[in-house]
Coordinates of C-alpha atoms in Angstrom, one line a residue:
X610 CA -105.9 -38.8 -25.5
X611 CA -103.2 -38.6 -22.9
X612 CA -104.4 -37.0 -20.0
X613 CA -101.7 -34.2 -18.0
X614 CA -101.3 -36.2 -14.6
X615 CA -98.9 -33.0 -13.5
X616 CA -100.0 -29.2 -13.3
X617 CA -97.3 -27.7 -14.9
X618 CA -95.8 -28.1 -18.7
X619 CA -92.4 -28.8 -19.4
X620 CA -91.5 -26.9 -22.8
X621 CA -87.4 -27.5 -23.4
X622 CA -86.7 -28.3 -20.2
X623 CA -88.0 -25.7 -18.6
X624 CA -91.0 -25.9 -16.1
X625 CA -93.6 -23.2 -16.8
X626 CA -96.6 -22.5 -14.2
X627 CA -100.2 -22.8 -15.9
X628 CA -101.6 -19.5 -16.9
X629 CA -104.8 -19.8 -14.1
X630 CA -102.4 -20.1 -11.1
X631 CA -100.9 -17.1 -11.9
X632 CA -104.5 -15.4 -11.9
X633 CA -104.5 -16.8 -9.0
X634 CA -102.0 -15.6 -7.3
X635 CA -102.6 -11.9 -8.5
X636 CA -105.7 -12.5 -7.2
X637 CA -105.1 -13.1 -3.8
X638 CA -102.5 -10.3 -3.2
X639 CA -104.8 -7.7 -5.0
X640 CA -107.6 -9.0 -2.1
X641 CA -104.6 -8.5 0.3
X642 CA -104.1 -5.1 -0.8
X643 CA -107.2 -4.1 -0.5
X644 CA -108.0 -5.3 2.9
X645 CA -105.1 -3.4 3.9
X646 CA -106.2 0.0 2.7
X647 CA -109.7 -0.9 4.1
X648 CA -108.0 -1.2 7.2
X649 CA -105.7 2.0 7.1
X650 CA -108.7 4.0 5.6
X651 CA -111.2 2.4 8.8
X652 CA -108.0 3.5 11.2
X653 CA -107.6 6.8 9.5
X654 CA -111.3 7.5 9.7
X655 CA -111.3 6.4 13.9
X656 CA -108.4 8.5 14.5
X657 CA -110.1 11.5 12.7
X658 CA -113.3 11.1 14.6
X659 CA -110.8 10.7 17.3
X660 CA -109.5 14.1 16.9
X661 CA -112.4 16.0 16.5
X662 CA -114.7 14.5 19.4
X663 CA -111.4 15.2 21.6
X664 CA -111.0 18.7 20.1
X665 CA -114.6 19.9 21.0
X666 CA -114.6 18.1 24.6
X667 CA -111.8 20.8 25.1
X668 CA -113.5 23.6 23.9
X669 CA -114.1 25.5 26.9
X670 CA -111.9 24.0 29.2
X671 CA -110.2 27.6 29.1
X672 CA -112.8 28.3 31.9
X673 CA -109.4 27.0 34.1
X674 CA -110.3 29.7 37.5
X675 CA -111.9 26.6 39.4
X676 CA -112.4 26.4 42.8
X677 CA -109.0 27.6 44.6
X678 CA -107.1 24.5 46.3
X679 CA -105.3 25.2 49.5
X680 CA -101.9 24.6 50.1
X681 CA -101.0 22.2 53.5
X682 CA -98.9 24.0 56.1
X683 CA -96.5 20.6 57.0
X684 CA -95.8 22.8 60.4
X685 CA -99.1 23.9 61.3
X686 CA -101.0 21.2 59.8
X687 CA -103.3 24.5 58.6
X688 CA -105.0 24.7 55.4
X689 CA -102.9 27.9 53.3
X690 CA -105.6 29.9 51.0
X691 CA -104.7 29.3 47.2
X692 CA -103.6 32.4 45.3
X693 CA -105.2 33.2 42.3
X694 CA -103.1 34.8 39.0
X695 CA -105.9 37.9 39.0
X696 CA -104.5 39.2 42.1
X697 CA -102.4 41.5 42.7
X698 CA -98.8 40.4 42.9
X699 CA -97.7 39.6 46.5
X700 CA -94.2 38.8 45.8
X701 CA -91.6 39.5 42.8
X702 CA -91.1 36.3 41.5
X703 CA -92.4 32.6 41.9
X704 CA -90.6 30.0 40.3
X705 CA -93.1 26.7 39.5
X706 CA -91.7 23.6 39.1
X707 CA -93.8 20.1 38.0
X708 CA -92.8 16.8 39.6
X709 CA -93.5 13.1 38.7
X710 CA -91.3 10.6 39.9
X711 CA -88.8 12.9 41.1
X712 CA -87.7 11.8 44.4
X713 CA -84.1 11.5 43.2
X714 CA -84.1 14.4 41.3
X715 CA -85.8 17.0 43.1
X716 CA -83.6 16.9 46.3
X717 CA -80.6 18.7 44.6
X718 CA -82.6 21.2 42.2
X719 CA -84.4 22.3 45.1
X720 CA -81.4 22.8 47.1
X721 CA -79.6 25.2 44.0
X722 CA -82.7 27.0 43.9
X723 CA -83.8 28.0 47.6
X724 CA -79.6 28.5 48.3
X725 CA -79.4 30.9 44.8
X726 CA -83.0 32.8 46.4
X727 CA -81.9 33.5 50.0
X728 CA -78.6 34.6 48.7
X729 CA -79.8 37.2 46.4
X730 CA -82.2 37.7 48.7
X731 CA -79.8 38.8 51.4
X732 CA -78.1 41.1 48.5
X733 CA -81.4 42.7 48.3
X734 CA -84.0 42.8 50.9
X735 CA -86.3 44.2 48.2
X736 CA -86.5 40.8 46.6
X737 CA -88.8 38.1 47.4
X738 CA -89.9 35.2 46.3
X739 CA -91.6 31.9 46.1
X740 CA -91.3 28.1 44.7
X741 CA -94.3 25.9 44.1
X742 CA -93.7 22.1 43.1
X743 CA -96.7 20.3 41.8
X744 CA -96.3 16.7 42.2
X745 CA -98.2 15.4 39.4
X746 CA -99.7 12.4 40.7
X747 CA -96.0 10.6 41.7
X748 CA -95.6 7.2 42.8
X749 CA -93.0 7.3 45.0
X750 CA -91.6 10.0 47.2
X751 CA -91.7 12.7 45.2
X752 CA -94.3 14.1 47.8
X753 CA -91.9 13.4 51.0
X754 CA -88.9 15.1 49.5
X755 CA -91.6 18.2 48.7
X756 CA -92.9 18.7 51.8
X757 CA -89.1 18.4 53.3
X758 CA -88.5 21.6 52.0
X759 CA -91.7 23.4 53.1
X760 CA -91.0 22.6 56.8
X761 CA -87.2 24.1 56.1
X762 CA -88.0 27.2 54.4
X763 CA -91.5 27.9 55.5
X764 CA -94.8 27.8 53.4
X765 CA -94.3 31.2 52.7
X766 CA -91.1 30.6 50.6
X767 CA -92.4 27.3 48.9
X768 CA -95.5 25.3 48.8
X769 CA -96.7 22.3 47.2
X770 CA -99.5 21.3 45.2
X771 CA -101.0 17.7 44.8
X772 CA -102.4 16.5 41.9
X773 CA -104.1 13.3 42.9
X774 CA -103.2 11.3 39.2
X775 CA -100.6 11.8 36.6
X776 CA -101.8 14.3 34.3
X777 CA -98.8 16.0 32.5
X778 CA -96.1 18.9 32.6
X779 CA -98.7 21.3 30.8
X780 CA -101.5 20.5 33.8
X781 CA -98.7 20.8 36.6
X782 CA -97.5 24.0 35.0
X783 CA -101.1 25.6 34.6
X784 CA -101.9 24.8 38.3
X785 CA -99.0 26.3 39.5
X786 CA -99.0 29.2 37.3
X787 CA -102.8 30.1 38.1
X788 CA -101.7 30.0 41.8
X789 CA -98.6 31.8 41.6
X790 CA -98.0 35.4 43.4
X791 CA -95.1 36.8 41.6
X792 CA -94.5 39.6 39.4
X793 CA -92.4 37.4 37.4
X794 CA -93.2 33.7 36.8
X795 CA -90.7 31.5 35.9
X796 CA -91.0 27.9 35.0
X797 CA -87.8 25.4 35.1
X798 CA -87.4 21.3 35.6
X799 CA -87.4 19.4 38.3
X800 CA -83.8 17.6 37.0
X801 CA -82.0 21.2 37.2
X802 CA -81.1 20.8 34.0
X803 CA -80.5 24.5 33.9
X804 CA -78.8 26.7 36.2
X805 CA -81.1 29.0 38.4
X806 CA -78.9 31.5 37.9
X807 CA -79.8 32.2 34.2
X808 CA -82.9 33.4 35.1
X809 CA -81.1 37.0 36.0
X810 CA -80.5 36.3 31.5
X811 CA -84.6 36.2 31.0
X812 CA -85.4 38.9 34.1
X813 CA -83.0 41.6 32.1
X814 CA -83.7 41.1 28.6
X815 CA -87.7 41.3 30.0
X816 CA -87.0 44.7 31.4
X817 CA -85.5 45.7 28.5
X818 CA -88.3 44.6 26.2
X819 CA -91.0 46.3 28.8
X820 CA -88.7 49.9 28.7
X821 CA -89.0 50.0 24.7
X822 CA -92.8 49.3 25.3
X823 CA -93.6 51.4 28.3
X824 CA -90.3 53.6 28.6
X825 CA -90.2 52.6 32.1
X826 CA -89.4 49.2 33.7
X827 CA -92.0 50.3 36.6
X828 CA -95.2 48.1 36.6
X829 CA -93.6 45.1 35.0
X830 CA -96.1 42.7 36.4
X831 CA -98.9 44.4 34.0
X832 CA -97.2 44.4 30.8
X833 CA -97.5 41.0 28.8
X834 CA -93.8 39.3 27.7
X835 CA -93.0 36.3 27.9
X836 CA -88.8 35.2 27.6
X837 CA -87.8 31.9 26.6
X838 CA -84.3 29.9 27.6
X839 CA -83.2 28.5 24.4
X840 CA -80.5 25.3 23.8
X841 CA -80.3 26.3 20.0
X842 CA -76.8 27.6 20.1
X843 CA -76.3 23.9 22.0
X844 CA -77.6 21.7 18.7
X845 CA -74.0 20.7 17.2
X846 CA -72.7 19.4 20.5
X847 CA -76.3 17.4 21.1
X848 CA -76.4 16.0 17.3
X849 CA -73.4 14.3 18.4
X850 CA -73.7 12.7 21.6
X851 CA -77.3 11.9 21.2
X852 CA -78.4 8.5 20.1
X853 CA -79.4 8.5 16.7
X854 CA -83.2 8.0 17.0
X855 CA -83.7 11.0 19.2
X856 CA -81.6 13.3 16.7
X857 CA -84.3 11.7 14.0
X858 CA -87.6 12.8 16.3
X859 CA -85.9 16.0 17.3
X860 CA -85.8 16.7 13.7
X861 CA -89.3 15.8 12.7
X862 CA -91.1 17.1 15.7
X863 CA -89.6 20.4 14.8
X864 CA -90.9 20.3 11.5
X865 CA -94.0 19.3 12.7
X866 CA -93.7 21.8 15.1
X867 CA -93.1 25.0 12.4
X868 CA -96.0 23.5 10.4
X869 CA -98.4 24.3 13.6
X870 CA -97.0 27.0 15.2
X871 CA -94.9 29.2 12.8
X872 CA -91.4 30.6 13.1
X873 CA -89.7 32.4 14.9
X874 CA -88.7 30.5 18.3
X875 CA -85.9 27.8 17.9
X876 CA -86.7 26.1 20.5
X877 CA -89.8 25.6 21.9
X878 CA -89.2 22.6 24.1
X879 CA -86.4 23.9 27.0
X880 CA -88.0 23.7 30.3
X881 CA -87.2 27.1 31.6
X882 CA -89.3 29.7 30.5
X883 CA -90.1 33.3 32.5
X884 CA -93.2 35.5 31.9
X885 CA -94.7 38.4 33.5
X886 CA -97.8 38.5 35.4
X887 CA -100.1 40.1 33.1
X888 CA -98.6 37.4 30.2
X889 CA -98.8 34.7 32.5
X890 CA -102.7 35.4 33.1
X891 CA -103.4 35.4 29.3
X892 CA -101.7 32.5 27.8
X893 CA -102.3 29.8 31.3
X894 CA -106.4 30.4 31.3
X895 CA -106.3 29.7 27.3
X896 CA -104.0 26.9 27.3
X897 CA -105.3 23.8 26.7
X898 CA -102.5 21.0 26.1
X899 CA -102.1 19.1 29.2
X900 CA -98.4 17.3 28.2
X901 CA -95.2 18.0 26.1
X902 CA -96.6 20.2 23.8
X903 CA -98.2 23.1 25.5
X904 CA -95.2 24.5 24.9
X905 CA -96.2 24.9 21.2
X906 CA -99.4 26.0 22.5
X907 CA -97.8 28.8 24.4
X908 CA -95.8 30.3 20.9
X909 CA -99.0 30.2 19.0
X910 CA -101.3 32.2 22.0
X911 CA -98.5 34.2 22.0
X912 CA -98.8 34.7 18.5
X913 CA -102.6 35.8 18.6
X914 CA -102.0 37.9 21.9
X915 CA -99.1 39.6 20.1
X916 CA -97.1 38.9 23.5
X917 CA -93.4 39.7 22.0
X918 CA -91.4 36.5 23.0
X919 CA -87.8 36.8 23.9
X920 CA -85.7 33.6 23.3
X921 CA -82.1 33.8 25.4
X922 CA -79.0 30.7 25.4
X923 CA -79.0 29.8 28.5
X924 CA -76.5 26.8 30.3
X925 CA -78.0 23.3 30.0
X926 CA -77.2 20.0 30.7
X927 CA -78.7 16.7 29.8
X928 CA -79.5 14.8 33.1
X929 CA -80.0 11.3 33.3
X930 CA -83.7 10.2 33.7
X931 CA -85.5 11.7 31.2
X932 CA -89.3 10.3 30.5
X933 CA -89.6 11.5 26.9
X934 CA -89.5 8.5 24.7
X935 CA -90.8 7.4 21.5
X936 CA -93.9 7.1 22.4
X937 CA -93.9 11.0 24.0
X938 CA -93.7 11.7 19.9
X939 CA -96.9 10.1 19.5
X940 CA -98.3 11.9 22.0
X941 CA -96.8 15.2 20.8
X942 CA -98.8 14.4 17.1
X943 CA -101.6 13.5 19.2
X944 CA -101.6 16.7 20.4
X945 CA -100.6 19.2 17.7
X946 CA -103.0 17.5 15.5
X947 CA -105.9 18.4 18.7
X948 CA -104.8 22.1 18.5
X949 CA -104.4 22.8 15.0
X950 CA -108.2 21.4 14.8
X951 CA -109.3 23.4 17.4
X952 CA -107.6 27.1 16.6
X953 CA -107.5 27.5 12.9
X954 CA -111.2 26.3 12.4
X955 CA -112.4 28.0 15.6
X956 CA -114.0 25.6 17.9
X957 CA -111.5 26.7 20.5
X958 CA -112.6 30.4 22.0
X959 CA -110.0 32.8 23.1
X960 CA -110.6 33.7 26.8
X961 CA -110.0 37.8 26.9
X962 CA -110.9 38.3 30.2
X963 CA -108.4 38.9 32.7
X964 CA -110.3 39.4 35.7

């Protein structure tokens, strides 16, 4: 009997591989396969669990009225009592902008800002105002530029918060909304992307809305709307100079975005929103998110408050430095996965007390 010293046959010419190594091989890559779908389903499982234990830790952080911080007087050294968004209004508008890593940044918004205030408030002595920059948790001199201001304009006129660690736009906002006095509250970016001046856009189309609601314009601060400054009518000119990859996650996060929230705002994401006093005090003790997507948060409260939303072009201008980046996306699923959870099966309350 000759015995086959080599493991394949030669039939013709033509080398053929022995039916059992084939097995074989099939074999291993159907054991491949499955450890990888063991794996994705053991990940899919630890990111649900994820969710949920993270969903029901924030189920009554709405409960946001803690203890009032005090505002440092730079001149006086004095501690300034916090405001609180229940009170009564003490001035017509406040303008809140968040902070991190902004020491090169903040220097020339701030300067458009107070210059566009104290001119229109010379127009009209009947207008006053305030800014409040929350520097959330910077490391560099965010804090110094700040605090330049204060001892310029007075911390009457504008006032900082500190937030000892880094904990997002949507936390900086809160803070500063919860301890704002204005009739009007209007929140904008520390980059200045936007011209101050389009805030006169949101204040009049506000008191149009409130006229058709109330039939006067009188009492604005007590009758919930909330106007958002909208780049929509800027998307042609930004699909073309954007890099491709952003144009891609712009896309998908707005799909994701209509899947949580809904229609009917185009864009949810421009940093310069307004809202009246009585709005303000609704949505900002709800509100939950605590990065780039409480903005989404804010449609959908609106939604179940009925607040009517008002979405206005406004002027914009993409300034260098931005910190949203592939990973923001991930944290943007992160957290419309956390509030879908929590609203549509109810383990997140509405707060209805404004007082």
């Amino acid at each position: 009997m000759v015995q086959l010293q080599s493991r394949n046959f030669r039939f013709g010419g033509v080398e053929s591989e022995p039916e059992g190594d084939m097995e074989l091989w099939v074999g291993r890559w159907t054991m491949f396969l499955q450890l990888v779908l063991v794996v994705a389903l053991v990940i899919a499982v630890g990111l649900l669990v994820a969710i949920v234990v993270e969903t029901f830790r924030r189920r009554f952080s709405h409960a946001h009225l803690e203890a009032r911080p005090t505002f440092e007087d730079p001149n006086s050294l004095k501690p300034v009592r916090c405001p609180c968004v229940n009170d009564p209004a003490e001035k017509y508008i406040s303008l809140i902008i968040p902070a991190f890593n902004e020491e090169h940044r903040l220097p020339a918004a701030l300067d458009e800002t107070m210059n566009y205030l104290q001119q229109r408030s010379k127009k009209d002595p009947s207008f006053s105002y305030e800014v409040i920059v929350i520097d959330d948790g910077s490391k560099d001199g965010t804090k110094r530029v700040a605090f330049d201001f204060v001892r310029k304009y007075k911390v009457d006129n504008i006032r900082v918060i500190l937030q000892r660690k880094n904990q997002g736009e949507g936390e900086a906002i809160r803070k500063g909304m919860l301890h704002s006095r204005g009739q009007l509250l209007l929140m904008l970016d520390a980059d200045g992307a936007t011209k101050v001046d389009d805030l006169e856009k949101l204040e009049k189309q506000i008191f149009a809305v409130a006229k058709t609601k109330s039939g006067s314009s009188e009492g604005i601060e007590d009758i919930p709307i909330v106007a958002f400054g909208s780049r929509a009518h800027l998307e042609k000119k930004a699909l073309a100079t954007r890099k491709w990859y952003r144009n891609f996650l712009m896309k998908g996060f707005h799909v994701v975005v209509l899947l949580a929230a809904g229609p009917g705002v185009r864009d949810t994401q421009c940093g310069f929103k307004m809202f009246t006093r009585a709005a303000a005090r609704k949505l900002f003790t709800n509100i939950r998110l605590k990065r780039w997507c409480f903005d989404v948060e804010l449609v959908y409260l609106c939604k179940i408050f009925k607040i009517p939303i008002i979405e206005i072009s406004v002027n914009w201008s993409e300034i260098p430095g931005s910190k949203i980046n592939p990973l923001s996306i991930l944290n943007m699923l992160w957290e419309l996965a956390i509030m879908s959870l929590g609203y549509r099966i109810g383990i997140w309350n509405i707060n209805t007390q404004e007082s």
